[in-house]
mmCIF file of C-alpha atoms in Angstrom:
data_model
loop_
_atom_site.group_PDB
_atom_site.id
_atom_site.type_symbol
_atom_site.label_atom_id
_atom_site.label_comp_id
_atom_site.label_asym_id
_atom_site.label_seq_id
_atom_site.Cartn_x
_atom_site.Cartn_y
_atom_site.Cartn_z
ATOM 1 C CA UNK B 1 -56.691 3.703 1.238
ATOM 2 C CA UNK B 2 -58.119 6.242 3.526
ATOM 3 C CA UNK B 3 -61.461 8.117 2.822
ATOM 4 C CA UNK B 4 -59.661 11.291 1.684
ATOM 5 C CA UNK B 5 -57.551 9.448 -0.848
ATOM 6 C CA UNK B 6 -60.820 7.612 -2.116
ATOM 7 C CA UNK B 7 -62.713 10.858 -2.579
ATOM 8 C CA UNK B 8 -59.818 12.230 -4.808
ATOM 9 C CA UNK B 9 -59.707 8.949 -6.584
ATOM 10 C CA UNK B 10 -63.227 9.364 -7.696
ATOM 11 C CA UNK B 11 -63.352 13.092 -8.100
ATOM 12 C CA UNK B 12 -60.112 13.839 -9.899
ATOM 13 C CA UNK B 13 -58.636 10.479 -11.074
ATOM 14 C CA UNK B 14 -56.348 11.789 -13.511
ATOM 15 C CA UNK B 15 -54.670 14.332 -11.412
ATOM 16 C CA UNK B 16 -54.523 11.883 -8.506
ATOM 17 C CA UNK B 17 -52.716 9.336 -10.780
ATOM 18 C CA UNK B 18 -50.444 12.137 -12.077
ATOM 19 C CA UNK B 19 -49.592 13.267 -8.503
ATOM 20 C CA UNK B 20 -48.851 9.756 -7.465
ATOM 21 C CA UNK B 21 -46.524 9.158 -10.418
ATOM 22 C CA UNK B 22 -44.809 12.490 -9.740
ATOM 23 C CA UNK B 23 -44.363 11.638 -5.978
ATOM 24 C CA UNK B 24 -42.886 8.221 -6.796
ATOM 25 C CA UNK B 25 -40.507 9.768 -9.262
ATOM 26 C CA UNK B 26 -39.302 12.495 -7.029
ATOM 27 C CA UNK B 27 -38.841 9.974 -4.053
ATOM 28 C CA UNK B 28 -36.798 7.931 -6.435
ATOM 29 C CA UNK B 29 -34.638 10.763 -7.543
ATOM 30 C CA UNK B 30 -35.762 10.540 -11.124
ATOM 31 C CA UNK B 31 -36.684 13.229 -13.589
ATOM 32 C CA UNK B 32 -38.560 12.920 -17.112
ATOM 33 C CA UNK B 33 -36.638 13.788 -20.143
ATOM 34 C CA UNK B 34 -36.859 13.451 -23.711
ATOM 35 C CA UNK B 35 -34.503 13.193 -26.663
ATOM 36 C CA UNK B 36 -34.905 12.942 -30.452
ATOM 37 C CA UNK B 37 -32.260 10.582 -32.121
ATOM 38 C CA UNK B 38 -30.684 11.458 -35.400
ATOM 39 C CA UNK B 39 -33.027 9.200 -37.119
ATOM 40 C CA UNK B 40 -35.987 11.262 -35.765
ATOM 41 C CA UNK B 41 -37.384 8.768 -33.222
ATOM 42 C CA UNK B 42 -38.107 10.420 -29.818
ATOM 43 C CA UNK B 43 -37.312 8.697 -26.540
ATOM 44 C CA UNK B 44 -38.921 9.805 -23.368
ATOM 45 C CA UNK B 45 -37.199 8.346 -20.187
ATOM 46 C CA UNK B 46 -36.666 8.919 -16.622
ATOM 47 C CA UNK B 47 -32.975 9.598 -15.307
ATOM 48 C CA UNK B 48 -31.483 10.131 -12.011
ATOM 49 C CA UNK B 49 -28.578 9.397 -9.508
ATOM 50 C CA UNK B 50 -24.901 9.421 -10.118
ATOM 51 C CA UNK B 51 -22.252 6.750 -10.783
ATOM 52 C CA UNK B 52 -21.957 3.980 -13.479
ATOM 53 C CA UNK B 53 -25.013 3.953 -15.849
ATOM 54 C CA UNK B 54 -27.719 1.448 -15.160
ATOM 55 C CA UNK B 55 -30.409 1.226 -17.815
ATOM 56 C CA UNK B 56 -33.702 -0.454 -17.077
ATOM 57 C CA UNK B 57 -35.962 -1.752 -19.573
ATOM 58 C CA UNK B 58 -39.727 -2.327 -18.951
ATOM 59 C CA UNK B 59 -41.696 -5.109 -20.284
ATOM 60 C CA UNK B 60 -44.485 -5.674 -22.747
ATOM 61 C CA UNK B 61 -47.481 -3.303 -22.058
ATOM 62 C CA UNK B 62 -45.464 -1.427 -19.190
ATOM 63 C CA UNK B 63 -43.696 1.715 -19.293
ATOM 64 C CA UNK B 64 -40.852 3.566 -17.728
ATOM 65 C CA UNK B 65 -42.784 4.132 -14.340
ATOM 66 C CA UNK B 66 -42.632 0.493 -13.689
ATOM 67 C CA UNK B 67 -39.231 0.907 -12.184
ATOM 68 C CA UNK B 68 -40.234 4.001 -9.920
ATOM 69 C CA UNK B 69 -40.306 2.106 -6.684
ATOM 70 C CA UNK B 70 -37.150 0.123 -6.962
ATOM 71 C CA UNK B 71 -35.348 3.021 -8.393
ATOM 72 C CA UNK B 72 -35.320 4.790 -5.007
ATOM 73 C CA UNK B 73 -32.947 2.036 -3.837
ATOM 74 C CA UNK B 74 -30.595 2.276 -6.925
ATOM 75 C CA UNK B 75 -30.239 6.152 -7.462
ATOM 76 C CA UNK B 76 -28.007 6.466 -4.588
ATOM 77 C CA UNK B 77 -25.449 4.267 -6.075
ATOM 78 C CA UNK B 78 -25.885 4.562 -9.935
ATOM 79 C CA UNK B 79 -26.914 6.758 -12.668
ATOM 80 C CA UNK B 80 -30.197 5.075 -13.299
ATOM 81 C CA UNK B 81 -31.769 5.604 -17.104
ATOM 82 C CA UNK B 82 -35.320 4.187 -17.578
ATOM 83 C CA UNK B 83 -36.685 4.615 -21.204
ATOM 84 C CA UNK B 84 -40.127 4.044 -22.596
ATOM 85 C CA UNK B 85 -39.332 1.647 -25.394
ATOM 86 C CA UNK B 86 -40.151 2.750 -29.029
ATOM 87 C CA UNK B 87 -43.635 1.672 -29.289
ATOM 88 C CA UNK B 88 -44.723 1.997 -25.813
ATOM 89 C CA UNK B 89 -45.345 4.689 -23.056
ATOM 90 C CA UNK B 90 -44.549 8.336 -24.233
ATOM 91 C CA UNK B 91 -41.846 7.232 -26.796
ATOM 92 C CA UNK B 92 -42.488 7.198 -30.415
ATOM 93 C CA UNK B 93 -44.830 4.535 -31.753
ATOM 94 C CA UNK B 94 -44.312 4.022 -35.644
ATOM 95 C CA UNK B 95 -46.820 1.245 -36.586
ATOM 96 C CA UNK B 96 -44.745 -0.103 -39.253
ATOM 97 C CA UNK B 97 -41.453 -0.211 -37.515
ATOM 98 C CA UNK B 98 -39.245 -3.524 -36.720
ATOM 99 C CA UNK B 99 -40.080 -4.399 -33.120
ATOM 100 C CA UNK B 100 -37.869 -7.428 -32.959
ATOM 101 C CA UNK B 101 -35.518 -7.490 -30.044
ATOM 102 C CA UNK B 102 -32.408 -6.768 -32.308
ATOM 103 C CA UNK B 103 -34.200 -3.925 -33.722
ATOM 104 C CA UNK B 104 -35.068 -2.348 -30.316
ATOM 105 C CA UNK B 105 -31.401 -3.125 -29.086
ATOM 106 C CA UNK B 106 -29.958 -1.160 -31.907
ATOM 107 C CA UNK B 107 -32.086 1.750 -31.033
ATOM 108 C CA UNK B 108 -31.175 1.559 -27.408
ATOM 109 C CA UNK B 109 -27.537 1.599 -28.231
ATOM 110 C CA UNK B 110 -28.124 4.814 -30.056
ATOM 111 C CA UNK B 111 -29.816 6.057 -27.070
ATOM 112 C CA UNK B 112 -27.045 5.107 -24.843
ATOM 113 C CA UNK B 113 -24.409 6.649 -26.821
ATOM 114 C CA UNK B 114 -26.544 9.820 -27.274
ATOM 115 C CA UNK B 115 -26.779 10.042 -23.423
ATOM 116 C CA UNK B 116 -23.047 9.492 -22.942
ATOM 117 C CA UNK B 117 -23.306 6.057 -21.630
ATOM 118 C CA UNK B 118 -21.586 3.892 -24.431
ATOM 119 C CA UNK B 119 -20.887 1.167 -21.738
ATOM 120 C CA UNK B 120 -23.314 0.346 -19.171
ATOM 121 C CA UNK B 121 -25.010 -1.971 -16.870
ATOM 122 C CA UNK B 122 -28.320 -3.311 -18.258
ATOM 123 C CA UNK B 123 -31.564 -4.669 -16.594
ATOM 124 C CA UNK B 124 -34.875 -5.749 -17.876
ATOM 125 C CA UNK B 125 -38.199 -7.354 -16.948
ATOM 126 C CA UNK B 126 -40.066 -9.668 -19.211
ATOM 127 C CA UNK B 127 -39.811 -8.301 -22.808
ATOM 128 C CA UNK B 128 -37.329 -5.829 -21.483
ATOM 129 C CA UNK B 129 -35.199 -8.800 -20.269
ATOM 130 C CA UNK B 130 -35.518 -10.302 -23.710
ATOM 131 C CA UNK B 131 -34.245 -6.946 -25.304
ATOM 132 C CA UNK B 132 -31.419 -6.847 -22.861
ATOM 133 C CA UNK B 133 -30.149 -10.286 -23.748
ATOM 134 C CA UNK B 134 -30.291 -9.619 -27.439
ATOM 135 C CA UNK B 135 -28.463 -6.397 -26.583
ATOM 136 C CA UNK B 136 -25.650 -8.045 -24.715
ATOM 137 C CA UNK B 137 -25.219 -10.638 -27.629
ATOM 138 C CA UNK B 138 -25.259 -8.072 -30.325
ATOM 139 C CA UNK B 139 -23.097 -5.451 -28.529
ATOM 140 C CA UNK B 140 -20.952 -7.327 -25.944
ATOM 141 C CA UNK B 141 -18.477 -4.454 -25.519
ATOM 142 C CA UNK B 142 -21.326 -2.026 -24.421
ATOM 143 C CA UNK B 143 -22.580 -4.397 -21.522
ATOM 144 C CA UNK B 144 -20.851 -4.574 -18.347
ATOM 145 C CA UNK B 145 -23.572 -6.699 -16.576
ATOM 146 C CA UNK B 146 -27.121 -8.117 -17.056
ATOM 147 C CA UNK B 147 -30.040 -8.171 -14.468
ATOM 148 C CA UNK B 148 -32.902 -10.300 -15.932
ATOM 149 C CA UNK B 149 -36.075 -10.050 -14.259
ATOM 150 C CA UNK B 150 -38.147 -12.967 -15.605
ATOM 151 C CA UNK B 151 -37.031 -12.198 -19.006
ATOM 152 C CA UNK B 152 -38.898 -13.288 -22.097
ATOM 153 C CA UNK B 153 -37.421 -15.205 -25.035
ATOM 154 C CA UNK B 154 -36.632 -18.623 -23.518
ATOM 155 C CA UNK B 155 -39.327 -20.437 -25.649
ATOM 156 C CA UNK B 156 -37.939 -23.874 -25.054
ATOM 157 C CA UNK B 157 -39.141 -23.558 -21.390
ATOM 158 C CA UNK B 158 -42.482 -25.271 -20.227
ATOM 159 C CA UNK B 159 -45.639 -23.436 -21.391
ATOM 160 C CA UNK B 160 -46.701 -20.812 -18.800
ATOM 161 C CA UNK B 161 -50.347 -20.315 -18.070
ATOM 162 C CA UNK B 162 -50.476 -17.486 -20.403
ATOM 163 C CA UNK B 163 -48.890 -19.499 -23.228
ATOM 164 C CA UNK B 164 -51.525 -22.429 -22.587
ATOM 165 C CA UNK B 165 -54.327 -20.022 -22.778
ATOM 166 C CA UNK B 166 -53.158 -18.424 -26.103
ATOM 167 C CA UNK B 167 -52.357 -21.826 -27.624
ATOM 168 C CA UNK B 168 -55.963 -22.858 -26.662
ATOM 169 C CA UNK B 169 -57.311 -20.106 -28.597
ATOM 170 C CA UNK B 170 -58.186 -17.915 -25.560
ATOM 171 C CA UNK B 171 -57.787 -14.210 -25.206
ATOM 172 C CA UNK B 172 -54.206 -12.957 -24.336
ATOM 173 C CA UNK B 173 -54.481 -11.537 -20.804
ATOM 174 C CA UNK B 174 -51.622 -9.009 -21.603
ATOM 175 C CA UNK B 175 -53.658 -7.242 -24.295
ATOM 176 C CA UNK B 176 -55.883 -4.362 -23.143
ATOM 177 C CA UNK B 177 -59.047 -3.100 -24.789
ATOM 178 C CA UNK B 178 -61.077 -1.818 -21.751
ATOM 179 C CA UNK B 179 -60.334 -0.755 -17.932
ATOM 180 C CA UNK B 180 -61.750 -4.333 -17.039
ATOM 181 C CA UNK B 181 -59.109 -5.907 -19.050
ATOM 182 C CA UNK B 182 -56.438 -3.861 -17.489
ATOM 183 C CA UNK B 183 -57.675 -4.843 -13.972
ATOM 184 C CA UNK B 184 -57.529 -8.562 -15.080
ATOM 185 C CA UNK B 185 -54.005 -8.027 -16.573
ATOM 186 C CA UNK B 186 -52.684 -6.410 -13.126
ATOM 187 C CA UNK B 187 -54.232 -9.498 -11.209
ATOM 188 C CA UNK B 188 -52.665 -11.807 -13.689
ATOM 189 C CA UNK B 189 -49.112 -10.630 -13.513
ATOM 190 C CA UNK B 190 -48.641 -10.186 -9.714
ATOM 191 C CA UNK B 191 -48.938 -12.653 -7.045
ATOM 192 C CA UNK B 192 -50.525 -10.499 -4.551
ATOM 193 C CA UNK B 193 -52.531 -7.500 -5.950
ATOM 194 C CA UNK B 194 -53.170 -4.637 -3.570
ATOM 195 C CA UNK B 195 -56.447 -2.630 -3.870
ATOM 196 C CA UNK B 196 -56.582 -0.370 -6.799
ATOM 197 C CA UNK B 197 -59.604 1.868 -7.246
ATOM 198 C CA UNK B 198 -61.438 1.543 -10.594
ATOM 199 C CA UNK B 199 -61.056 5.214 -11.485
ATOM 200 C CA UNK B 200 -57.167 4.698 -11.301
ATOM 201 C CA UNK B 201 -57.343 1.675 -13.476
ATOM 202 C CA UNK B 202 -59.532 3.690 -16.035
ATOM 203 C CA UNK B 203 -56.990 6.247 -16.323
ATOM 204 C CA UNK B 204 -54.006 3.798 -16.689
ATOM 205 C CA UNK B 205 -56.116 1.873 -19.276
ATOM 206 C CA UNK B 206 -56.310 4.873 -21.739
ATOM 207 C CA UNK B 207 -52.894 4.393 -22.816
ATOM 208 C CA UNK B 208 -53.065 0.750 -23.440
ATOM 209 C CA UNK B 209 -56.446 0.930 -25.074
ATOM 210 C CA UNK B 210 -55.108 3.560 -27.520
ATOM 211 C CA UNK B 211 -52.159 1.288 -28.324
ATOM 212 C CA UNK B 212 -53.869 -2.009 -28.635
ATOM 213 C CA UNK B 213 -53.210 -2.623 -32.270
ATOM 214 C CA UNK B 214 -49.524 -1.728 -32.183
ATOM 215 C CA UNK B 215 -49.347 -4.023 -29.015
ATOM 216 C CA UNK B 216 -50.748 -6.985 -31.042
ATOM 217 C CA UNK B 217 -48.156 -6.393 -33.690
ATOM 218 C CA UNK B 218 -45.297 -6.256 -31.192
ATOM 219 C CA UNK B 219 -46.483 -9.258 -29.434
ATOM 220 C CA UNK B 220 -46.287 -11.412 -32.529
ATOM 221 C CA UNK B 221 -42.841 -10.334 -33.339
ATOM 222 C CA UNK B 222 -41.604 -10.976 -29.839
ATOM 223 C CA UNK B 223 -43.046 -14.422 -29.720
ATOM 224 C CA UNK B 224 -41.352 -15.329 -33.196
ATOM 225 C CA UNK B 225 -37.967 -14.349 -31.554
ATOM 226 C CA UNK B 226 -36.251 -17.012 -29.460
ATOM 227 C CA UNK B 227 -33.161 -15.882 -27.509
ATOM 228 C CA UNK B 228 -31.566 -19.147 -26.472
ATOM 229 C CA UNK B 229 -28.800 -19.344 -29.245
ATOM 230 C CA UNK B 230 -27.860 -15.718 -28.636
ATOM 231 C CA UNK B 231 -27.926 -16.224 -24.782
ATOM 232 C CA UNK B 232 -25.022 -18.833 -25.088
ATOM 233 C CA UNK B 233 -22.819 -15.992 -26.443
ATOM 234 C CA UNK B 234 -23.452 -13.768 -23.580
ATOM 235 C CA UNK B 235 -20.405 -13.601 -21.218
ATOM 236 C CA UNK B 236 -21.173 -10.592 -19.119
ATOM 237 C CA UNK B 237 -21.886 -11.272 -15.484
ATOM 238 C CA UNK B 238 -25.734 -11.737 -15.145
ATOM 239 C CA UNK B 239 -28.303 -11.977 -12.457
ATOM 240 C CA UNK B 240 -31.563 -13.814 -13.313
ATOM 241 C CA UNK B 241 -34.599 -13.283 -10.952
ATOM 242 C CA UNK B 242 -37.759 -15.132 -11.140
ATOM 243 C CA UNK B 243 -41.162 -15.264 -9.182
ATOM 244 C CA UNK B 244 -42.039 -18.603 -8.442
ATOM 245 C CA UNK B 245 -45.783 -17.734 -8.986
ATOM 246 C CA UNK B 246 -45.223 -16.222 -12.368
ATOM 247 C CA UNK B 247 -48.160 -17.033 -14.631
ATOM 248 C CA UNK B 248 -47.003 -14.955 -17.829
ATOM 249 C CA UNK B 249 -43.480 -16.653 -18.274
ATOM 250 C CA UNK B 250 -42.830 -20.237 -16.781
ATOM 251 C CA UNK B 251 -40.316 -20.045 -13.734
ATOM 252 C CA UNK B 252 -38.730 -23.153 -15.411
ATOM 253 C CA UNK B 253 -37.147 -20.772 -17.833
ATOM 254 C CA UNK B 254 -34.808 -19.500 -15.058
ATOM 255 C CA UNK B 255 -32.557 -22.823 -14.828
ATOM 256 C CA UNK B 256 -32.616 -23.240 -18.649
ATOM 257 C CA UNK B 257 -31.264 -19.656 -19.041
ATOM 258 C CA UNK B 258 -28.761 -20.141 -16.248
ATOM 259 C CA UNK B 259 -27.345 -23.164 -17.883
ATOM 260 C CA UNK B 260 -26.919 -21.344 -21.161
ATOM 261 C CA UNK B 261 -24.938 -18.459 -19.596
ATOM 262 C CA UNK B 262 -21.417 -19.025 -18.512
ATOM 263 C CA UNK B 263 -21.519 -16.262 -15.729
ATOM 264 C CA UNK B 264 -25.145 -16.361 -14.556
ATOM 265 C CA UNK B 265 -26.713 -16.597 -11.123
ATOM 266 C CA UNK B 266 -30.233 -17.406 -10.386
ATOM 267 C CA UNK B 267 -32.552 -16.213 -7.613
ATOM 268 C CA UNK B 268 -35.965 -17.657 -7.279
ATOM 269 C CA UNK B 269 -38.520 -15.499 -5.316
ATOM 270 C CA UNK B 270 -41.325 -17.416 -3.380
ATOM 271 C CA UNK B 271 -44.673 -15.617 -3.356
ATOM 272 C CA UNK B 272 -43.890 -13.435 -6.261
ATOM 273 C CA UNK B 273 -45.321 -13.275 -9.777
ATOM 274 C CA UNK B 274 -44.021 -11.774 -12.958
ATOM 275 C CA UNK B 275 -43.076 -8.276 -11.719
ATOM 276 C CA UNK B 276 -40.338 -8.781 -8.913
ATOM 277 C CA UNK B 277 -39.226 -5.198 -8.990
ATOM 278 C CA UNK B 278 -42.729 -4.063 -8.386
ATOM 279 C CA UNK B 279 -43.843 -6.911 -5.938
ATOM 280 C CA UNK B 280 -40.722 -6.929 -3.650
ATOM 281 C CA UNK B 281 -38.656 -3.768 -4.616
ATOM 282 C CA UNK B 282 -36.659 -3.497 -1.425
ATOM 283 C CA UNK B 283 -35.579 -7.279 -1.456
ATOM 284 C CA UNK B 284 -35.116 -7.315 -5.237
ATOM 285 C CA UNK B 285 -32.781 -4.210 -5.096
ATOM 286 C CA UNK B 286 -30.830 -5.621 -2.112
ATOM 287 C CA UNK B 287 -30.201 -8.673 -3.970
ATOM 288 C CA UNK B 288 -28.827 -6.464 -7.072
ATOM 289 C CA UNK B 289 -26.739 -4.464 -4.889
ATOM 290 C CA UNK B 290 -25.037 -7.634 -3.689
ATOM 291 C CA UNK B 291 -24.737 -8.965 -7.041
ATOM 292 C CA UNK B 292 -23.168 -5.637 -8.306
ATOM 293 C CA UNK B 293 -20.495 -5.759 -5.331
ATOM 294 C CA UNK B 294 -19.259 -8.997 -6.987
ATOM 295 C CA UNK B 295 -19.056 -7.816 -10.630
ATOM 296 C CA UNK B 296 -15.485 -6.826 -11.284
ATOM 297 C CA UNK B 297 -15.164 -2.812 -11.899
#
């Protein structure tokens, strides 16, 4: 980071973070939009590009901007839709809602239909992949293909480092109560963390800190929601991607999931942690484009 950027980071961190996000969205060809569904829930989402619809689902604690970098490689080919899940980001956050994967899938189907995409290609990272699998099992006619980036829900896999920590009674490194917590979370989820100035982290942490109580509730519901039985029913062509240095979800879940799904391919990425689309966006996108070229129209 050059000296001028460091000065802006310290003098106006919120404006700088907003400028950076706006720039990434613009480069990706994405625009921020919102919609209120008939039941009253508001989704905030990013959308851009043309072609067949591709909906991308962020993971636990993430938001729609997790896909900004990779989206610039996707919008030239597809209509990309990236929502904040209900409970996260700028979307509605009803405390007492059902946050199981089936409940989130039902909401996302309503969103897709409202956006004129009753049948789409679906991708998701971590919790987003977990929800994508639930969606495909529940609404097979609405899913043309799946892109699963270290998806959750394969609870029969070996315990990850995170699972071992939680089982031993330690703090969950995905839950954030301070800027320092978020810094540790970022270091835990990626294999190679670039330098991120603390003022940026303090700005990004505000959303997570405010959402801490709800995230605790969501985490418990997700962990009680195995996906293996439903994955066996998914017939859609599927690309599974897993970083070999994933500490959040054990990479051993990849072969298990592939074995359950009749049309699944698996890519293991050396030197990558839990967020392949952020850590290796160009490579990850290239692999996806090759996969899509093999998916029947």
